[in-house]
PDB file of C-alpha atoms in Angstrom:
ATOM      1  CA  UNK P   1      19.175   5.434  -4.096  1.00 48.00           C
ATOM      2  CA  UNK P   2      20.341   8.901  -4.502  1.00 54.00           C
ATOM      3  CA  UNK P   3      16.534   9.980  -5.189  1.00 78.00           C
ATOM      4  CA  UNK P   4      15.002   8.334  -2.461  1.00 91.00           C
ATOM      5  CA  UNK P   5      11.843   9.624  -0.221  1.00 96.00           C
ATOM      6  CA  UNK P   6      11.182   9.721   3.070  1.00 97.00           C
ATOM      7  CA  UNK P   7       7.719   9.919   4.000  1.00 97.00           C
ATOM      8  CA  UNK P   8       5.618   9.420   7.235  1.00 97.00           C
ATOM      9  CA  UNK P   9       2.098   7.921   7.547  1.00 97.00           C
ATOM     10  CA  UNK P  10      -0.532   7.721  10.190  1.00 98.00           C
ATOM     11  CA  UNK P  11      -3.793   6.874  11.013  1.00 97.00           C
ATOM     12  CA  UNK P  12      -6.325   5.803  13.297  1.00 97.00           C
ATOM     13  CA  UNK P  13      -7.025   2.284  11.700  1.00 97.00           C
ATOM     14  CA  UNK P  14      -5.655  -0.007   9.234  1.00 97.00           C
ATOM     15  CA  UNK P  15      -6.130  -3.033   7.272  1.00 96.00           C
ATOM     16  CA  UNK P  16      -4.023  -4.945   5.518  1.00 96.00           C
ATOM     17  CA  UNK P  17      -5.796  -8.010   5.058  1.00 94.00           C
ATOM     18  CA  UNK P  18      -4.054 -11.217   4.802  1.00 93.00           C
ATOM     19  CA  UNK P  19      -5.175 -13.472   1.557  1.00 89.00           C
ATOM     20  CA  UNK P  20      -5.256 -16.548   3.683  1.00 87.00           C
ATOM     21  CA  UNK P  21      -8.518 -15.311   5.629  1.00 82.00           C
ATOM     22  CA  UNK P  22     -11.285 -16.001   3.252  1.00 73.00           C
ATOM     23  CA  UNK P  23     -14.321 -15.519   5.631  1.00 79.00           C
ATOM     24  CA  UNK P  24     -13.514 -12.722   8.288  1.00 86.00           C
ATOM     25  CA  UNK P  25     -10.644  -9.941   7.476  1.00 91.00           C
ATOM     26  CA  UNK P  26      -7.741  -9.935   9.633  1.00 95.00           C
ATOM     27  CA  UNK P  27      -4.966  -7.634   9.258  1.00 96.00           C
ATOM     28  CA  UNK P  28      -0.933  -8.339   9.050  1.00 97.00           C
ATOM     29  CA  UNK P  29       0.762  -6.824  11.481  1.00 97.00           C
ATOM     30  CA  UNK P  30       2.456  -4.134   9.873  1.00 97.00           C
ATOM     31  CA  UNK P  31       1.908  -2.559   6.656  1.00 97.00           C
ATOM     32  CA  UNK P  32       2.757  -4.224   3.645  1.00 97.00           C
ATOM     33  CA  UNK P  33       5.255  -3.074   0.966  1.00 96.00           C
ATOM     34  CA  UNK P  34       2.289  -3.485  -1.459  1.00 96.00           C
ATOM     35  CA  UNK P  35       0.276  -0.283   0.339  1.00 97.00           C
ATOM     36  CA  UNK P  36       3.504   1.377   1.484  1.00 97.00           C
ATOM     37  CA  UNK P  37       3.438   1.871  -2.641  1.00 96.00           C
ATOM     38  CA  UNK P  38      -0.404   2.198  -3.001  1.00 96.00           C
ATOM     39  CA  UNK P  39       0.325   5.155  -0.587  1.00 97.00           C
ATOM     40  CA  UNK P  40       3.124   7.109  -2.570  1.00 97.00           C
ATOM     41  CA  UNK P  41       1.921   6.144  -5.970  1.00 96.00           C
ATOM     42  CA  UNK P  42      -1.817   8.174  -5.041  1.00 97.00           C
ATOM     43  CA  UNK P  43       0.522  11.098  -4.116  1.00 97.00           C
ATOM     44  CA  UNK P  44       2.578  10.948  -7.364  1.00 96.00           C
ATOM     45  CA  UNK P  45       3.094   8.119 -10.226  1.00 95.00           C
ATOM     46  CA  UNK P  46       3.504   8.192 -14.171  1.00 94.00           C
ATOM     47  CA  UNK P  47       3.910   5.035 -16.363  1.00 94.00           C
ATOM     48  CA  UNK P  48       7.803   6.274 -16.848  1.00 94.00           C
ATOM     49  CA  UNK P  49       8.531   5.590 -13.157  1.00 94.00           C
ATOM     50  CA  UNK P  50       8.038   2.832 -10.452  1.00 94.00           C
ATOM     51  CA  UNK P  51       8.064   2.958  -7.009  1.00 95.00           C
ATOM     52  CA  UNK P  52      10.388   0.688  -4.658  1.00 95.00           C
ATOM     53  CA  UNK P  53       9.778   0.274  -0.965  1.00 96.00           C
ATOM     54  CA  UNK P  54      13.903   0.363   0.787  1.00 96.00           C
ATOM     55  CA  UNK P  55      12.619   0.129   3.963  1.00 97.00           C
ATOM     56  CA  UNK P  56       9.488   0.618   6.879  1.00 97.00           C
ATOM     57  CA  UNK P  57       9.692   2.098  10.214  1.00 98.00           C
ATOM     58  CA  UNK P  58       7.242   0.845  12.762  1.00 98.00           C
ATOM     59  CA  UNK P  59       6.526   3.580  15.608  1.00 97.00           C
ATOM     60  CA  UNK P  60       3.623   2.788  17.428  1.00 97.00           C
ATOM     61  CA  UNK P  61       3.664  -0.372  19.495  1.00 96.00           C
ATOM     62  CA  UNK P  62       1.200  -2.904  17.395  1.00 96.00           C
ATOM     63  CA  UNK P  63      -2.630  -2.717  18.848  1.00 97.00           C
ATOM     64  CA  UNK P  64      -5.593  -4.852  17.265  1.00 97.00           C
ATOM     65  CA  UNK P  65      -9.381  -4.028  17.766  1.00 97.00           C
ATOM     66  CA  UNK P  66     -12.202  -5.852  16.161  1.00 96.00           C
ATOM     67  CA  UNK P  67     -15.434  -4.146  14.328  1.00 94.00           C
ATOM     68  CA  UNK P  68     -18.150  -5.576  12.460  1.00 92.00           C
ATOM     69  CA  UNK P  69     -18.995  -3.357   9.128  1.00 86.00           C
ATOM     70  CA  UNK P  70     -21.121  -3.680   5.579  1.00 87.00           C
ATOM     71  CA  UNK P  71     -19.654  -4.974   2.716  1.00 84.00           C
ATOM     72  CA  UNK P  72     -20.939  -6.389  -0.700  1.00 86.00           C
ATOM     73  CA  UNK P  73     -20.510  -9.806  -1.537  1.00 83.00           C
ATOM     74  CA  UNK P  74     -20.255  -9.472  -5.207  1.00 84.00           C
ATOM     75  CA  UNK P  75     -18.172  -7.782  -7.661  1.00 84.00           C
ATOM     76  CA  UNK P  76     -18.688  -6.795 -10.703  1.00 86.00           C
ATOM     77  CA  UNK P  77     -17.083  -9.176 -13.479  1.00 86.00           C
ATOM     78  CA  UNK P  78     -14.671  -8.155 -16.057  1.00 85.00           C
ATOM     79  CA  UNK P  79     -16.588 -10.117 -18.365  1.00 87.00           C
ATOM     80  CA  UNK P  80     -19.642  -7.536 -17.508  1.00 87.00           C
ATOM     81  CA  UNK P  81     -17.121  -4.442 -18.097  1.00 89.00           C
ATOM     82  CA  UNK P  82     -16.013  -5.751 -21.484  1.00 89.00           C
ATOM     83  CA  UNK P  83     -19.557  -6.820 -22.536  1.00 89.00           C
ATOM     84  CA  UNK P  84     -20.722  -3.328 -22.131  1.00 89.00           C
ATOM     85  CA  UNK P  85     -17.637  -1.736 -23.211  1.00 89.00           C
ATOM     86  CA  UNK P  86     -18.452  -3.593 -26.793  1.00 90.00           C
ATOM     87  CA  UNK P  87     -21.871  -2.430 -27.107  1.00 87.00           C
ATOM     88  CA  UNK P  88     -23.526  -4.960 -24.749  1.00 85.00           C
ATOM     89  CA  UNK P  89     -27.238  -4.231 -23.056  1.00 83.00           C
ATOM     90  CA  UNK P  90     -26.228  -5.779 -19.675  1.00 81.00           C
ATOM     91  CA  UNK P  91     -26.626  -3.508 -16.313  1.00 80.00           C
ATOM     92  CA  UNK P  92     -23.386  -2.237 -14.914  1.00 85.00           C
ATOM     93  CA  UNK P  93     -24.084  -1.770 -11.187  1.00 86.00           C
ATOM     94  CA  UNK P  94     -23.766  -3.734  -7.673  1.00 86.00           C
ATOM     95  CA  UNK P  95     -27.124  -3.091  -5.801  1.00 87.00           C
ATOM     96  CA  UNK P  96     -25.979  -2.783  -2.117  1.00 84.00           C
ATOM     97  CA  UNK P  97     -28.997  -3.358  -0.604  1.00 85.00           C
ATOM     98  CA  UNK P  98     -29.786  -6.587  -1.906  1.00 85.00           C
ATOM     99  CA  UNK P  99     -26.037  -7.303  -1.615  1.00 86.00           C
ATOM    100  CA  UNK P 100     -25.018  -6.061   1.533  1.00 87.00           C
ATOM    101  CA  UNK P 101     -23.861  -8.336   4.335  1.00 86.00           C
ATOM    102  CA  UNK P 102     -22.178  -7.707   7.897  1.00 88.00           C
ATOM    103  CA  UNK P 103     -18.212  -9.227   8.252  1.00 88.00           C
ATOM    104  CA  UNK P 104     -15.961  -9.247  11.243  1.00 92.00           C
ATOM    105  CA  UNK P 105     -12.454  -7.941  10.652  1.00 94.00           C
ATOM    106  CA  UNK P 106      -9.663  -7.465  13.171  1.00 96.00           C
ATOM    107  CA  UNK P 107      -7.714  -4.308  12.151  1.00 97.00           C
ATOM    108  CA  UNK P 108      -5.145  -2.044  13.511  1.00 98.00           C
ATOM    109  CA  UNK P 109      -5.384   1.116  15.822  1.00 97.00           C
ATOM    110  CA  UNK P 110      -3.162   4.043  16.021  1.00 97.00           C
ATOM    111  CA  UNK P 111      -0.331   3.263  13.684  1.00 98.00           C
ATOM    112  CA  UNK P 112       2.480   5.455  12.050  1.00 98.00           C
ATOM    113  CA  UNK P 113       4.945   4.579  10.078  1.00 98.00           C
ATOM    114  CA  UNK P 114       8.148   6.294   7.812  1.00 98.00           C
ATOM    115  CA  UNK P 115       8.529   4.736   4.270  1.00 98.00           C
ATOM    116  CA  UNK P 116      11.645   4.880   2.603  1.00 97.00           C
ATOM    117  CA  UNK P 117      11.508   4.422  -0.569  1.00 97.00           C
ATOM    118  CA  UNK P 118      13.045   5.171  -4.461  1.00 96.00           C
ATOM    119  CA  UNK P 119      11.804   5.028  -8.471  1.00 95.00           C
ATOM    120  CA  UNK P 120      13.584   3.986 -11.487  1.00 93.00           C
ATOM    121  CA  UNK P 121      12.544   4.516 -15.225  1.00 93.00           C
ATOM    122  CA  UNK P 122      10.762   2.202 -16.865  1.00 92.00           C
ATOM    123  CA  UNK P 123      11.155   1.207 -20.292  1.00 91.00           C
ATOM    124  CA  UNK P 124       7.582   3.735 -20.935  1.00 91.00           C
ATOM    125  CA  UNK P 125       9.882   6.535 -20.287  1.00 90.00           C
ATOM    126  CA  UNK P 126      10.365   9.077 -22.522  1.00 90.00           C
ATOM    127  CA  UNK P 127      13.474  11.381 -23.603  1.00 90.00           C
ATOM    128  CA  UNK P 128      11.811  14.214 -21.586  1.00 91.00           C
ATOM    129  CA  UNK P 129      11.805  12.069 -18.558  1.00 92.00           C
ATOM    130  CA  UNK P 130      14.144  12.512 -16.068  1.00 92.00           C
ATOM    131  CA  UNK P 131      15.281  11.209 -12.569  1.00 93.00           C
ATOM    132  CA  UNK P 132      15.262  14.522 -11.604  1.00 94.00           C
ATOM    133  CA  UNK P 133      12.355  15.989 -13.315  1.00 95.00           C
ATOM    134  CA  UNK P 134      10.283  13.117 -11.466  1.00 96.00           C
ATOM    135  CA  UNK P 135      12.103  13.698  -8.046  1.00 95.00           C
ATOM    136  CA  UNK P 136      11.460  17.520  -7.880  1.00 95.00           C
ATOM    137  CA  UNK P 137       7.477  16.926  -9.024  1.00 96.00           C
ATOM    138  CA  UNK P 138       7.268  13.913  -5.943  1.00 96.00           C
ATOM    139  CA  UNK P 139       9.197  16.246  -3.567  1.00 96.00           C
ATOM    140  CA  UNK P 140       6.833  19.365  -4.165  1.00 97.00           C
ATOM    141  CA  UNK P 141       3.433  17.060  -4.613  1.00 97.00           C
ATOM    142  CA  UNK P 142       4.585  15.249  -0.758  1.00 96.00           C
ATOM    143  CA  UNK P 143       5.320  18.964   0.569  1.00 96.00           C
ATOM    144  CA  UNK P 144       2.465  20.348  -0.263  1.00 96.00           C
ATOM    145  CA  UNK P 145       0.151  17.276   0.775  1.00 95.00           C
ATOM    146  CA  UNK P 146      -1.034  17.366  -2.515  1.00 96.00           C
ATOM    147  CA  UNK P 147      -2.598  13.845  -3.909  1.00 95.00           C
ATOM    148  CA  UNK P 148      -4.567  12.447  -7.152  1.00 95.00           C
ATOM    149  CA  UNK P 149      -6.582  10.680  -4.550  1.00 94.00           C
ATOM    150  CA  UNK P 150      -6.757  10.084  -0.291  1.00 95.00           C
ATOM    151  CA  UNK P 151      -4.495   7.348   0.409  1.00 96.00           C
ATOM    152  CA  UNK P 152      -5.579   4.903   2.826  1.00 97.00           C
ATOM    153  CA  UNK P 153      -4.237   2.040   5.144  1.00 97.00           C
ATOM    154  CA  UNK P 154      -5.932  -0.811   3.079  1.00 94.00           C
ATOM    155  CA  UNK P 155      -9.662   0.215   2.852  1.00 91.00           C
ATOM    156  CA  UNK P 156     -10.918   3.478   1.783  1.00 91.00           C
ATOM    157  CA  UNK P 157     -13.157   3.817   5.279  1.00 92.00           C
ATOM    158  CA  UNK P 158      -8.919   4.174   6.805  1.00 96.00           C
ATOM    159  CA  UNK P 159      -7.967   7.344   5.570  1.00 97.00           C
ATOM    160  CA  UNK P 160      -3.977   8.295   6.015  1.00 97.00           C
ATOM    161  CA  UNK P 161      -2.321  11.309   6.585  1.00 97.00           C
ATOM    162  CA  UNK P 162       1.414  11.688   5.112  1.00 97.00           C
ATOM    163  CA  UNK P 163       4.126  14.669   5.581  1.00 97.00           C
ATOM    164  CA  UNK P 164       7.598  14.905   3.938  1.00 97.00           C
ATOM    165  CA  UNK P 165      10.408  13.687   6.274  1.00 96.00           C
ATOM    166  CA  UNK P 166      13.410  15.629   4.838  1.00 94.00           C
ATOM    167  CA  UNK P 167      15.925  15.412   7.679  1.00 92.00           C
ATOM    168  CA  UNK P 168      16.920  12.425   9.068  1.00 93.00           C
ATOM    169  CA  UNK P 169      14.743   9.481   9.812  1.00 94.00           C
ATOM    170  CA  UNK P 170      14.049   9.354  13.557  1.00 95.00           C
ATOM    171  CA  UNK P 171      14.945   6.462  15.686  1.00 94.00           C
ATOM    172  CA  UNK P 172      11.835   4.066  16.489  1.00 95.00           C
ATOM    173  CA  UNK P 173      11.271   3.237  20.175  1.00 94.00           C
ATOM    174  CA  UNK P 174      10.630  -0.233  19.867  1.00 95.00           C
ATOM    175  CA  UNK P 175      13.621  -1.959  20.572  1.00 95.00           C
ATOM    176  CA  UNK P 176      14.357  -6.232  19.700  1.00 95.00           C
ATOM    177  CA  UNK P 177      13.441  -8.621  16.844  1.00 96.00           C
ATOM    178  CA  UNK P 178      10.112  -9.287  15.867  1.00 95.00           C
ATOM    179  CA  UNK P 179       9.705 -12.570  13.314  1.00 96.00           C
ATOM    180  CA  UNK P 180       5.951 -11.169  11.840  1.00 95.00           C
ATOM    181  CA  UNK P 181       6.251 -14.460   9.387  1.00 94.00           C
ATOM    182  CA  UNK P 182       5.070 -14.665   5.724  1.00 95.00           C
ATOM    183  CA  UNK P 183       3.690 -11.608   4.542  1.00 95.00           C
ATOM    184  CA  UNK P 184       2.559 -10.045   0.963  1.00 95.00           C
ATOM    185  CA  UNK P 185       5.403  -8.527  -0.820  1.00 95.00           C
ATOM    186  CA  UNK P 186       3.253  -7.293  -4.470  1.00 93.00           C
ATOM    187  CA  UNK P 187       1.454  -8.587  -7.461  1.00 91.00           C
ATOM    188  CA  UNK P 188       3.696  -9.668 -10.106  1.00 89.00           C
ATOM    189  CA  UNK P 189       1.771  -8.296 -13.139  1.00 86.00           C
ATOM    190  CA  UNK P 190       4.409  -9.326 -15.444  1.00 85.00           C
ATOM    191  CA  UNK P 191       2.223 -11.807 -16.764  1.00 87.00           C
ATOM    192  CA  UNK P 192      -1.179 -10.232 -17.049  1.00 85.00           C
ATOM    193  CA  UNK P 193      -2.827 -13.590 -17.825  1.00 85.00           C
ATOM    194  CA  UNK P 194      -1.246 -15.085 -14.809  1.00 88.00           C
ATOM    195  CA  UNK P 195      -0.708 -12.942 -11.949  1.00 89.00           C
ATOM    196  CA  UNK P 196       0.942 -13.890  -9.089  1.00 90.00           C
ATOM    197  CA  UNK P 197       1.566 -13.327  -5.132  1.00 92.00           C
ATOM    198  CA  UNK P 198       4.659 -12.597  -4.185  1.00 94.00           C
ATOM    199  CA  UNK P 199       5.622 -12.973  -0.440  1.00 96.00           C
ATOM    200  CA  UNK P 200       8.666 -12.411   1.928  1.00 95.00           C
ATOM    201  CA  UNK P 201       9.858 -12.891   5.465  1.00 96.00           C
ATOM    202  CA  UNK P 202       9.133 -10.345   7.343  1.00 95.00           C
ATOM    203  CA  UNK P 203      11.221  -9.168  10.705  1.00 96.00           C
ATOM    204  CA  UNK P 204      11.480  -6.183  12.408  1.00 96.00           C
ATOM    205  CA  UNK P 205      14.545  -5.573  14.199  1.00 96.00           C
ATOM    206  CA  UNK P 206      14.346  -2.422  16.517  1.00 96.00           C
ATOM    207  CA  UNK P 207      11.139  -0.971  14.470  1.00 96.00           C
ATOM    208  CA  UNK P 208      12.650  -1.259  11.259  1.00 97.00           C
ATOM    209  CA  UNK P 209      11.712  -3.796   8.356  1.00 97.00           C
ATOM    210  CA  UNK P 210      14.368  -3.822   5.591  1.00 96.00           C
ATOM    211  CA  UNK P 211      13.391  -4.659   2.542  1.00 95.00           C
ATOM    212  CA  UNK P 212      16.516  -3.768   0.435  1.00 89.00           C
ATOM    213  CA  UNK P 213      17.858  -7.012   0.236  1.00 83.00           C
ATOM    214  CA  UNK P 214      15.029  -9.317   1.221  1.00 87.00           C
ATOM    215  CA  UNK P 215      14.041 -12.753  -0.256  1.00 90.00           C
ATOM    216  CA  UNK P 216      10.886 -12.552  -2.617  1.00 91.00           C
ATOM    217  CA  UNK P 217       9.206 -15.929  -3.313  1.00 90.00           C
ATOM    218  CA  UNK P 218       5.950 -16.894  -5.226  1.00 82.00           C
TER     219      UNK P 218
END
């Protein structure tokens, strides 16, 4: 925990769509611990490392606004990607005009956040891989807003912006408990044949969600 970040996020919209909605997209409340990772891992990540989320700080009050935009309603397969991949004569593209269709989502408006967060080696780390040689590269990448590519609060269209909090955390403004219910913890990719959700009780006491001890269930 001695290596631990502090970095804070904001943005104008976010999505952070909960699986349960399988028409429209409707956002969780709050950000998950899944994206709070997305977010630091497109600033800095290597195999030899993995992120952990400690804890999120909620500063705006939460706000909701609905939009209707395009998506595509198909994917392309993995089954396509290998096919290909071994030689295969099959087309690797979505056509978005023939695919296109319009969806309602309900997403967030003006949030901002502070993730807390640390890494630990993996077992892909090498003898030239350090806790502090990682630390220093994260601390200079987050200073100098450098990133491998934009993170985002869900979607892509939700850009965020992130700065370096190196003194202390400051103190949220929104004061009480807040039960925000079931929400997505990760992927467990243990199991690459079977991966899972995993989910957690989420509750926000005075702006703060701590996830340093919280129960993770599949």
């Amino acid at each position: 925990m001695g290596y631990g970040v502090s970095l804070e996020t904001w943005g104008d919209y976010a999505l952070f769509t909960r699986p349960e909605m399988k028409v429209e997209r409707v956002s969780y409340d709050v950000i998950t611990p899944s994206a709070a990772r997305g977010i630091i891992e497109s600033i800095y990540w290597k195999p030899a490392i993995i992120w952990r989320i400690d804890k999120i700080h909620v500063y705006n009050p939460i706000e909701f606004t609905n939009i209707r935009r395009n998506e595509v309603s198909s994917k392309i397969s993995a089954r396509s990607v290998d096919s290909v991949m071994n030689g295969g004569a099959k087309l690797l593209y979505i056509n978005t005009n023939e695919d296109r269709q319009q969806r309602a989502s309900i997403i967030l408006k003006n949030v901002r956040y502070i993730i807390e967060a640390h890494f630990e080696l993996t077992d892909k780390a090498g003898e030239t891989d350090t806790i502090e040689k990682h630390y220093n590269i994260a601390l200079r990448r987050m200073r100098k807003g450098q990133c491998y590519h934009n993170p985002c609060f869900g979607c892509r269209e939700f850009p965020a912006n992130f700065r370096l909090i190196e003194d202390d955390v400051p103190k949220s403004g929104l004061i009480g408990e807040t039960d925000l219910g079931y929400m997505l913890y990760d992927m467990d990719f243990t199991d690459l044949e079977d991966i899972k959700s995993m989910f957690f009780r989420a509750v926000m006491r005075d702006g703060i969600i701590d996830l340093s001890a919280c129960e993770v269930v599949k």
